Coordinates of C-alpha atoms in Angstrom, one line a residue:
X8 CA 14.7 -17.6 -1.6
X9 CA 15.1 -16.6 1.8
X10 CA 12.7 -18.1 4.6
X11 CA 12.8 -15.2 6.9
X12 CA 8.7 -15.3 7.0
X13 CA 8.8 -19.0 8.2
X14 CA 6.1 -19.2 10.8
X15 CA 4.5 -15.8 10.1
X16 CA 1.0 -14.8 9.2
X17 CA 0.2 -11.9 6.6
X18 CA -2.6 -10.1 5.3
X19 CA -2.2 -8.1 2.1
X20 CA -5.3 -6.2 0.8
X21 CA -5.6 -5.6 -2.7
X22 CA -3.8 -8.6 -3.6
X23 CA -5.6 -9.5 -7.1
X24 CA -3.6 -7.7 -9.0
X25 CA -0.5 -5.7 -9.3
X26 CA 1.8 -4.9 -6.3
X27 CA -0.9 -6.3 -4.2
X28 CA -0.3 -9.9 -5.5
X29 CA 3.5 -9.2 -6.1
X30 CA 3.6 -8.5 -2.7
X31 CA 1.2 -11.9 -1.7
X32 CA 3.1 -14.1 -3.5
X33 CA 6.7 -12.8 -2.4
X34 CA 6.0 -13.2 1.3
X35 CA 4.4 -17.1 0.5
X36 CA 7.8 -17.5 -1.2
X37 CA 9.8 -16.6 1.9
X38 CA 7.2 -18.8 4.0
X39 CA 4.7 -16.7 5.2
X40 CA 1.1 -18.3 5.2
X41 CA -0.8 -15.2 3.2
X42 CA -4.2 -14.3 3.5
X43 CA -5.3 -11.6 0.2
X44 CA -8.2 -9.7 0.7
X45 CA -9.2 -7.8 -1.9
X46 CA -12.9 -6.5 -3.7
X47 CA -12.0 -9.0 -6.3
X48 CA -11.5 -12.8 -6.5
X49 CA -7.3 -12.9 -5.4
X50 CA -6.4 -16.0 -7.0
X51 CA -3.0 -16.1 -5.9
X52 CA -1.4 -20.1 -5.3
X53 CA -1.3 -20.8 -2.0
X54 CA -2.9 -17.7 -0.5
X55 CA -6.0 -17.4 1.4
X56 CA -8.8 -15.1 -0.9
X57 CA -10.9 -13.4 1.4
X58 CA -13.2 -10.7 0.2
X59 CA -14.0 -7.1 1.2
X60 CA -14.1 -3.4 0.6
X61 CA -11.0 -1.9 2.9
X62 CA -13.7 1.6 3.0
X63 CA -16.1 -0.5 4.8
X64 CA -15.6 -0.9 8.8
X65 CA -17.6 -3.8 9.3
X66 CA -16.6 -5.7 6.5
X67 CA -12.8 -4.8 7.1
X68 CA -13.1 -5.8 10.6
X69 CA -14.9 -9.4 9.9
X70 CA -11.8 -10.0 7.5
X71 CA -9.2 -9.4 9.8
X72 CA -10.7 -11.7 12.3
X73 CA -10.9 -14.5 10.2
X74 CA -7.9 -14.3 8.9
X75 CA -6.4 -14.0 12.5
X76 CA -8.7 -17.0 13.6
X77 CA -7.3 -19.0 10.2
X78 CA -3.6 -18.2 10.6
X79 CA -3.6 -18.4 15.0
X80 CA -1.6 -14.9 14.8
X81 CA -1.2 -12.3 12.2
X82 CA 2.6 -10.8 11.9
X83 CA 2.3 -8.3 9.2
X84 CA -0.1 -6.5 7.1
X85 CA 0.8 -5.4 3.7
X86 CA -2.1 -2.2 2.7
X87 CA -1.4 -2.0 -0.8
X88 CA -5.2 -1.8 -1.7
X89 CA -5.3 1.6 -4.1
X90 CA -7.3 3.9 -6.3
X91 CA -6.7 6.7 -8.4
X92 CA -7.7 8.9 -11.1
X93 CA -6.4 12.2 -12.9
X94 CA -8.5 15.1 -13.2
X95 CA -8.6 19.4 -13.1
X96 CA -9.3 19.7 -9.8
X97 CA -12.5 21.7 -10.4
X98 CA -13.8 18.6 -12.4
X99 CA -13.6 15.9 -8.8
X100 CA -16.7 15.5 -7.6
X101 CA -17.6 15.3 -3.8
X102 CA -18.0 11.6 -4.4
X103 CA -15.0 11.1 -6.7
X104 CA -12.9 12.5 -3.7
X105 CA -14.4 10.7 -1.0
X106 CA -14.2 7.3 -3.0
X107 CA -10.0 8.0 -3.7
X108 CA -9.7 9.2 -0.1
X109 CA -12.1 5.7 1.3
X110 CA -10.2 3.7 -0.5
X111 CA -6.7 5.1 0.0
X112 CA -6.4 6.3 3.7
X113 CA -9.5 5.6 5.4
X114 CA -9.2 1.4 4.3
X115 CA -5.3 2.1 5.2
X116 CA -6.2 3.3 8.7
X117 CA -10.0 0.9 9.3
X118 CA -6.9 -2.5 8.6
X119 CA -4.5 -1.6 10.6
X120 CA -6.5 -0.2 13.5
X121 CA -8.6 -3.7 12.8
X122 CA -4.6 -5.7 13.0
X123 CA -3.4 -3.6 15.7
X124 CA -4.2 -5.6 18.5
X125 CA -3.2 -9.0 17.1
X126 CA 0.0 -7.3 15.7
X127 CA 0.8 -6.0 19.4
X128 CA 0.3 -9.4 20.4
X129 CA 2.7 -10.9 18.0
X130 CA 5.5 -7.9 18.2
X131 CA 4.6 -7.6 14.4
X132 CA 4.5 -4.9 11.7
X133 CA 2.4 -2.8 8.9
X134 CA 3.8 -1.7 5.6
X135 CA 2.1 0.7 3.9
X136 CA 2.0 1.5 0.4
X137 CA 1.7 5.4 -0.8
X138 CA 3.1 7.2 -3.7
X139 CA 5.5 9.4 -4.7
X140 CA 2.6 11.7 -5.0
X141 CA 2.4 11.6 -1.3
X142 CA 5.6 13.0 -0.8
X143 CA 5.6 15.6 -3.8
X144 CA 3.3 17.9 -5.7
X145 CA 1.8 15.4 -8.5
X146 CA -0.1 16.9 -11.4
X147 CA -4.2 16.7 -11.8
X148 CA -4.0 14.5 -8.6
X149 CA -5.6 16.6 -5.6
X150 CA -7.4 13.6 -4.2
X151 CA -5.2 11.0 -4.5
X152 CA -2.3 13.1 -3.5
X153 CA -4.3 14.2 -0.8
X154 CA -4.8 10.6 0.4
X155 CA -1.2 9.2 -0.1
X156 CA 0.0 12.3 1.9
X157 CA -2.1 11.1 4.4
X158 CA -1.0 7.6 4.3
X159 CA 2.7 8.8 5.0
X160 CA 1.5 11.0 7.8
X161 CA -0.4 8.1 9.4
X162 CA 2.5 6.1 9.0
X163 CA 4.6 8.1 11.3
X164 CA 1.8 8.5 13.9
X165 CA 1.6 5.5 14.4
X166 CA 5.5 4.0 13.8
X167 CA 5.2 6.6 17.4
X168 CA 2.6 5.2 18.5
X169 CA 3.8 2.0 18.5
X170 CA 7.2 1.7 18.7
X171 CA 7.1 1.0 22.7
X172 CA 4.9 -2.1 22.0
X173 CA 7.1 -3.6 19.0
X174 CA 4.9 -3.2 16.5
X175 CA 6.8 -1.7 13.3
X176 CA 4.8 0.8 10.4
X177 CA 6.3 1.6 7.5
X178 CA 5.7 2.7 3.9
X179 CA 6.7 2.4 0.4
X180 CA 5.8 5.7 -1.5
X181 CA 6.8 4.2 -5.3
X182 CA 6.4 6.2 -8.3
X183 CA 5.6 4.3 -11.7
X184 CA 4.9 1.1 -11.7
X185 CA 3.5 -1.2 -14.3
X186 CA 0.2 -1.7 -13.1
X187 CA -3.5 -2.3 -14.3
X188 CA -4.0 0.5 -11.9
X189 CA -1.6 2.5 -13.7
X190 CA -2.7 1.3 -17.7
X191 CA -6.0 2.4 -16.8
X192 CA -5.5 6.1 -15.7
X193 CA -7.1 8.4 -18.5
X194 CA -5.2 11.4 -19.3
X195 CA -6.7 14.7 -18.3
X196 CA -8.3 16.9 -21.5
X197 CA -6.2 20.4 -22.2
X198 CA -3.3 19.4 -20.0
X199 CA -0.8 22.4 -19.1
X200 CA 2.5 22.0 -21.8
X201 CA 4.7 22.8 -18.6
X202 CA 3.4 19.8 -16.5
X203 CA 4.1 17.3 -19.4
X204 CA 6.8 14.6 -18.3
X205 CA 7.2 16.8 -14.9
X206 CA 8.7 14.0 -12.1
X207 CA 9.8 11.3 -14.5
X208 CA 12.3 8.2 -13.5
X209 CA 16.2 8.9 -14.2
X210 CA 16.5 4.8 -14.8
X211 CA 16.0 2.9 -17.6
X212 CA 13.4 1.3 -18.2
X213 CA 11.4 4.6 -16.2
X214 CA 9.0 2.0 -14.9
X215 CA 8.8 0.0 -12.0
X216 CA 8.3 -4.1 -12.5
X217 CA 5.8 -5.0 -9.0
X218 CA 8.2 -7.3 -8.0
X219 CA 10.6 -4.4 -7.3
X220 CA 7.9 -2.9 -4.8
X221 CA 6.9 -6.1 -3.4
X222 CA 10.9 -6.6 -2.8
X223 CA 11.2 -3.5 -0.3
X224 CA 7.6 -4.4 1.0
X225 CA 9.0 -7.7 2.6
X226 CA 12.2 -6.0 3.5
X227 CA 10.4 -3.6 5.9
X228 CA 8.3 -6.1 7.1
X229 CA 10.7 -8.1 8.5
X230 CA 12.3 -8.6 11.5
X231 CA 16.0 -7.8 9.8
X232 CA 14.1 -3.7 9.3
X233 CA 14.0 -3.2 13.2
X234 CA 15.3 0.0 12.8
X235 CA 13.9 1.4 10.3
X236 CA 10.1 2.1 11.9
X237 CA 8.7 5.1 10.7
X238 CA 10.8 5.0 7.3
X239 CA 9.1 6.3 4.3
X240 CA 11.4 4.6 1.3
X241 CA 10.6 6.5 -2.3
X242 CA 10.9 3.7 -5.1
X243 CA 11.0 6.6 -7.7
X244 CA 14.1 5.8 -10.1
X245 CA 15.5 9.3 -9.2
X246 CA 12.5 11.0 -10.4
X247 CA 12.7 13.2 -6.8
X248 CA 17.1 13.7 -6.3

């Protein structure tokens, strides 16, 4: 496998399970050293574990200082940490939205505004993980399409922002993927007939393998992805042409 990470320093958060440690242990392959944060044990070969809630500012901070302090630098950070749920949106609760939105966008933005300096510092980059439902009207998912729309958005504030210090933001807005975040989504009671199957993959098999995700993660991390700063690449299998 390619060694284009040789020397680098990553932090991926929610790396025990899913694309999160797809993700970790693809950049250790290509020679990153990898630090996994996640609320959860990450027991990952070779990466660092380090533990933390991405919705809680102290915490976050603490964790991307050591993991700076342990690696001397930090190149990339990978925010694949996610929740989600389906429900009528007259059935979320005030803290059922602000739990999807703390975990999705606010522990998005609290990393990388935590990585930003040492990622200025190192000319480095963020890759940022949203959804399909970020981009298009998803069914029964108010909040968490409300927080993955607002991961793409800060994605290209601050690809901007940044762009005249070298840092590089991207995101990955994927569609299915085989998941335990995914197998454990409960179906909403009395769903509409019309929204059944609406925004399916074109490919066969219709689901994503994390590997796949964790493939364009590393590509827009690198160095080789230059150009494409601000890019907001939908890993849907068709399910939006």
């Amino acid at each position: 496998m390619s060694q284009r990470y040789s020397g680098s320093v990553a932090l991926v958060t929610g790396a025990a399970s899913g694309i999160g440690r797809a993700t970790a242990a693809r950049l250790r392959d290509e020679g990153a050293r990898v630090a996994g944060l996640d609320l959860t044990a990450v027991d990952v070969d070779g990466v660092l574990p380090v533990t933390a809630d991405v919705s809680d500012e102290a915490a976050v901070a603490a964790a991307v200082e050591r993991v700076a302090a342990w690696g001397g630098r930090l190149d990339l950070v990978a925010n694949v940490a996610g929740v989600a749920a389906y429900a009528h949106t007259t059935d979320v609760t005030l803290a059922e939205w602000d739990r999807i939105l703390g975990v999705n966008l606010t522990g998005t933005f609290l990393v990388s505004r935590a990585a930003l300096p040492h990622l200025v510092a190192a000319r480095g980059a963020i890759v940022n993980v949203s959804s399909l439902a970020g981009v298009r009207g998803w069914r029964y998912s108010a909040a968490y399409s409300a927080a993955k729309g607002g991961v793409v958005a800060l994605t290209r504030s601050l690809a901007v922002e940044y762009a005249p210090v070298g840092v590089r933001v991207a995101c990955v807005c994927p569609g299915s993927v085989d998941t335990p975040l995914k197998a454990g989504l409960q179906p909403v009671p009395n769903p509409h007939p019309r929204l059944e199957g609406r925004g399916g993959a074109l490919v066969d098999p219709p689901v994503a393998d994390p590997d796949e995700v964790a493939a364009a993660i590393a590509y827009l991390g690198a160095a080789e992805a230059r150009f494409a700063t601000g890019a907001v690449l939908r890993l849907d299998g068709g399910a939006g042409a």
